[in-house]
Amino acid sequence: MINLKNKKIYIFFIVVGIIQIFYYGVKRNDFRIEILKNPFQNNSHINYSLPKKIIESNNILKSENIKKFNLSKRLKEDMFTFQRIIEFNYPLRFEERSKFTLFDLGEKNDCEIIKSGKLLELKKCQ
Amino acid sequence: MPIDIKKFYRNVSIILACLIINNYILISLSFFGTLVKINLIIFFLLTIYFYIKHFKTNLPLKVYFLLILVIWLGTSVTGWDARSLYLFHAKRIFFDNSIYLMVDNYAQFSHNDYPLLVQSLTASFALLVGYWHEIFPKTAYAFMYLPPLIFLSTYLNYKKYIIFLSLIIFFLGNHIFNIGADGVLAAYFITSAYCFFIIFFKDENERRLNLITLLFCIILSLIKNEGLVLLVLIFFSTLTIKIFEKNLVNTSKKISFYLISFVPIIAWKIYCYSNGVSNTDFSFSLLNENFIGRAIQIESYELFLNYFILSNEKSLIAISVFFTSLYLNFNKKLFYFTIIFSACLDYLK
């Protein structure tokens, strides 16, 4: 059995542990009650994890039923955007040979516009 | 803790570890479906059973784990490691229904040669729900902490265990809540190293202990590439001390049993290399440079000390804890084991 002295140490360290968990988990992480209310939501509250541009890339590709896509040179050179678009859009796959290319809005080229969003546009390039 | 409760917790720990490995085996054998779901349901039921049976014992761990789980369920997934590597691998396993398509080397930035044990468990969590999302599946990383922490609770008394848990939370800090696998790796590493210590230097020879050590070693090597290096170092440290003790012959039979733990990771690495997928961060010239180059440069020692003592306050506290416990309960073998291990690790860094 735990004696009184040990009990005090026991309670002290339990409290220390709980404070630490709250400090690291809530204060130093992006903890949000909105996410906790429904952690099984299909889009997984993705707006807290990714920039609008990445989410829009997925909306555009899905709405046009594109399975393989390419990215403009500017998007490929921006390593963060490049990696996030690739991982977030999977199982839609990035493929350099694809005619369907995502561009930053306003990038100039001779490709045919398929769909425009607020930040990106999908074009068909020959 | 009474012996029957100790036995119960060790059994729970063994079964949970088995189910984690079993999940990986099932997906490796292309059974990404009903069998994986059943395996996972047993995993959850056993976790609930662990909570209900002997409710009042191991209460700190139960409270901490519940809190950690709640926080995991309320945080989004950010960070490079989490998105580009671990969660992306899990997503690929979920959509491809296999771990083997990783060798198509799609998205090379995601290190396709990485072992996929935790990612497989994450994918299975999504499979159980029925669709891909990010919040619930990532809690697989929180569940990974259970087997080693339950196991260690059977070796420490209440007071030591609660202090140990507090220290674990302090040293892991943010890593507990990140999908970087570093926290999980640390938990499995200390447990595996501890098991090696009690088996080879305290000569405990219990069947359950041997089995759980083997399971922890397998898991350690399959968490990430660094896990394999840590496992090699545990073996190396043990063997070095046994050579100095001139006790290698008696140890060799025992240690050869644990060599089995290398089989899954070696099989995975052979599969990756034979398909042209290799580690982009590793080369033999770099190893040579790190090993020999750094050993003869005095600046490297200075750099190391600067980093270890001045830039990382937690390691300073860890050293203080280590030397205090060493002073209170000096154990020559444990001391040598730690020193050899740390020295090897520093050079590899």
Short mmCIF file of N, CA and C in Angstrom, two decimals, chain B residues 49-105:
data_model
loop_
_atom_site.label_atom_id
_atom_site.label_comp_id
_atom_site.label_asym_id
_atom_site.label_seq_id
_atom_site.Cartn_x
_atom_site.Cartn_y
_atom_site.Cartn_z
N TYR B 49 -9.61 -3.16 -22.05
CA TYR B 49 -9.46 -4.15 -20.98
C TYR B 49 -8.34 -3.73 -20.03
N PHE B 50 -7.26 -3.22 -20.58
CA PHE B 50 -6.14 -2.72 -19.77
C PHE B 50 -6.62 -1.60 -18.84
N TYR B 51 -7.54 -0.78 -19.33
CA TYR B 51 -8.07 0.32 -18.52
C TYR B 51 -9.00 -0.18 -17.42
N ILE B 52 -9.84 -1.15 -17.76
CA ILE B 52 -10.88 -1.57 -16.82
C ILE B 52 -10.34 -2.52 -15.75
N LYS B 53 -9.59 -3.54 -16.20
CA LYS B 53 -9.09 -4.54 -15.24
C LYS B 53 -8.04 -3.88 -14.35
N HIS B 54 -8.08 -4.13 -13.09
CA HIS B 54 -7.19 -3.51 -12.09
C HIS B 54 -7.18 -2.00 -12.31
N PHE B 55 -8.36 -1.43 -12.28
CA PHE B 55 -8.54 -0.02 -12.64
C PHE B 55 -7.61 0.92 -11.89
N LYS B 56 -7.42 0.66 -10.58
CA LYS B 56 -6.67 1.63 -9.76
C LYS B 56 -5.15 1.52 -9.93
N THR B 57 -4.67 0.38 -10.40
CA THR B 57 -3.22 0.27 -10.60
C THR B 57 -2.85 0.91 -11.93
N ASN B 58 -1.65 1.42 -11.96
CA ASN B 58 -1.14 2.07 -13.18
C ASN B 58 -1.99 3.29 -13.59
N LEU B 59 -2.61 3.91 -12.60
CA LEU B 59 -3.52 5.03 -12.87
C LEU B 59 -2.83 6.21 -13.57
N PRO B 60 -1.61 6.59 -13.15
CA PRO B 60 -0.97 7.72 -13.84
C PRO B 60 -0.87 7.53 -15.34
N LEU B 61 -0.41 6.32 -15.75
CA LEU B 61 -0.27 6.05 -17.18
C LEU B 61 -1.63 6.14 -17.88
N LYS B 62 -2.67 5.59 -17.20
CA LYS B 62 -4.01 5.61 -17.81
C LYS B 62 -4.51 7.04 -17.97
N VAL B 63 -4.30 7.86 -16.95
CA VAL B 63 -4.74 9.26 -17.02
C VAL B 63 -3.95 10.00 -18.10
N TYR B 64 -2.63 9.84 -18.07
CA TYR B 64 -1.77 10.54 -19.05
C TYR B 64 -2.13 10.15 -20.48
N PHE B 65 -2.29 8.85 -20.68
CA PHE B 65 -2.55 8.39 -22.04
C PHE B 65 -3.88 8.94 -22.57
N LEU B 66 -4.88 8.96 -21.68
CA LEU B 66 -6.19 9.49 -22.08
C LEU B 66 -6.08 10.97 -22.47
N LEU B 67 -5.35 11.73 -21.67
CA LEU B 67 -5.15 13.16 -21.97
C LEU B 67 -4.40 13.34 -23.28
N ILE B 68 -3.35 12.55 -23.45
CA ILE B 68 -2.55 12.64 -24.68
C ILE B 68 -3.42 12.33 -25.90
N LEU B 69 -4.25 11.30 -25.74
CA LEU B 69 -5.13 10.90 -26.84
C LEU B 69 -6.11 12.02 -27.21
N VAL B 70 -6.68 12.65 -26.19
CA VAL B 70 -7.63 13.75 -26.42
C VAL B 70 -6.92 14.89 -27.16
N ILE B 71 -5.70 15.20 -26.73
CA ILE B 71 -4.97 16.30 -27.39
C ILE B 71 -4.62 15.93 -28.83
N TRP B 72 -4.24 14.67 -29.04
CA TRP B 72 -3.97 14.21 -30.42
C TRP B 72 -5.19 14.39 -31.31
N LEU B 73 -6.37 14.12 -30.71
CA LEU B 73 -7.61 14.23 -31.50
C LEU B 73 -8.03 15.67 -31.75
N GLY B 74 -7.33 16.61 -31.10
CA GLY B 74 -7.70 18.01 -31.28
C GLY B 74 -6.62 18.84 -31.98
N THR B 75 -5.63 18.17 -32.54
CA THR B 75 -4.58 18.93 -33.22
C THR B 75 -4.52 18.58 -34.71
N SER B 76 -4.19 19.59 -35.49
CA SER B 76 -4.08 19.36 -36.93
C SER B 76 -2.67 18.86 -37.27
N VAL B 77 -2.50 18.41 -38.49
CA VAL B 77 -1.20 17.85 -38.88
C VAL B 77 -0.40 18.90 -39.65
N THR B 78 0.64 19.39 -39.00
CA THR B 78 1.55 20.32 -39.68
C THR B 78 2.96 19.73 -39.55
N GLY B 79 3.94 20.42 -40.04
CA GLY B 79 5.31 19.92 -39.91
C GLY B 79 5.71 19.08 -41.10
N TRP B 80 6.96 19.25 -41.49
CA TRP B 80 7.43 18.58 -42.70
C TRP B 80 7.42 17.05 -42.56
N ASP B 81 8.04 16.57 -41.50
CA ASP B 81 8.12 15.11 -41.30
C ASP B 81 6.74 14.47 -41.33
N ALA B 82 5.81 15.12 -40.63
CA ALA B 82 4.46 14.56 -40.52
C ALA B 82 3.78 14.48 -41.88
N ARG B 83 3.80 15.58 -42.62
CA ARG B 83 3.02 15.63 -43.86
C ARG B 83 3.74 14.95 -45.03
N SER B 84 5.03 15.27 -45.19
CA SER B 84 5.73 14.78 -46.37
C SER B 84 6.17 13.33 -46.24
N LEU B 85 6.25 12.86 -45.02
CA LEU B 85 6.82 11.54 -44.84
C LEU B 85 5.81 10.56 -44.22
N TYR B 86 5.57 10.70 -42.93
CA TYR B 86 4.83 9.65 -42.23
C TYR B 86 3.36 9.56 -42.64
N LEU B 87 2.69 10.70 -42.66
CA LEU B 87 1.27 10.65 -43.01
C LEU B 87 1.08 10.36 -44.50
N PHE B 88 2.02 10.86 -45.30
CA PHE B 88 1.94 10.60 -46.74
C PHE B 88 2.14 9.11 -47.04
N HIS B 89 3.08 8.48 -46.34
CA HIS B 89 3.27 7.03 -46.51
C HIS B 89 2.01 6.27 -46.12
N ALA B 90 1.41 6.70 -44.98
CA ALA B 90 0.19 6.03 -44.52
C ALA B 90 -0.93 6.19 -45.55
N LYS B 91 -1.00 7.39 -46.12
CA LYS B 91 -2.03 7.66 -47.13
C LYS B 91 -1.81 6.78 -48.36
N ARG B 92 -0.54 6.62 -48.74
CA ARG B 92 -0.23 5.76 -49.89
C ARG B 92 -0.62 4.31 -49.62
N ILE B 93 -0.31 3.84 -48.40
CA ILE B 93 -0.67 2.45 -48.04
C ILE B 93 -2.19 2.30 -48.09
N PHE B 94 -2.91 3.30 -47.58
CA PHE B 94 -4.37 3.24 -47.54
C PHE B 94 -4.94 3.15 -48.96
N PHE B 95 -4.46 4.01 -49.88
CA PHE B 95 -5.03 4.02 -51.22
C PHE B 95 -4.49 2.90 -52.11
N ASP B 96 -3.22 2.51 -51.90
CA ASP B 96 -2.63 1.46 -52.74
C ASP B 96 -2.91 0.06 -52.20
N ASN B 97 -3.42 -0.01 -50.93
CA ASN B 97 -3.67 -1.30 -50.25
C ASN B 97 -2.41 -2.15 -50.16
N SER B 98 -1.26 -1.53 -50.12
CA SER B 98 -0.02 -2.31 -50.10
C SER B 98 1.14 -1.42 -49.67
N ILE B 99 2.17 -2.08 -49.13
CA ILE B 99 3.38 -1.31 -48.82
C ILE B 99 4.39 -1.39 -49.96
N TYR B 100 4.15 -2.33 -50.88
CA TYR B 100 5.17 -2.62 -51.90
C TYR B 100 5.23 -1.59 -53.02
N LEU B 101 4.12 -0.85 -53.21
CA LEU B 101 4.13 0.13 -54.30
C LEU B 101 5.01 1.34 -53.98
N MET B 102 5.51 1.38 -52.75
CA MET B 102 6.40 2.47 -52.35
C MET B 102 7.66 2.50 -53.22
N VAL B 103 8.02 1.35 -53.77
CA VAL B 103 9.26 1.30 -54.56
C VAL B 103 9.10 1.88 -55.97
N ASP B 104 7.89 2.37 -56.30
CA ASP B 104 7.79 3.09 -57.57
C ASP B 104 8.53 4.44 -57.45
N ASN B 105 8.94 4.74 -56.21
CA ASN B 105 9.73 5.93 -55.90
C ASN B 105 9.03 7.23 -56.30
#
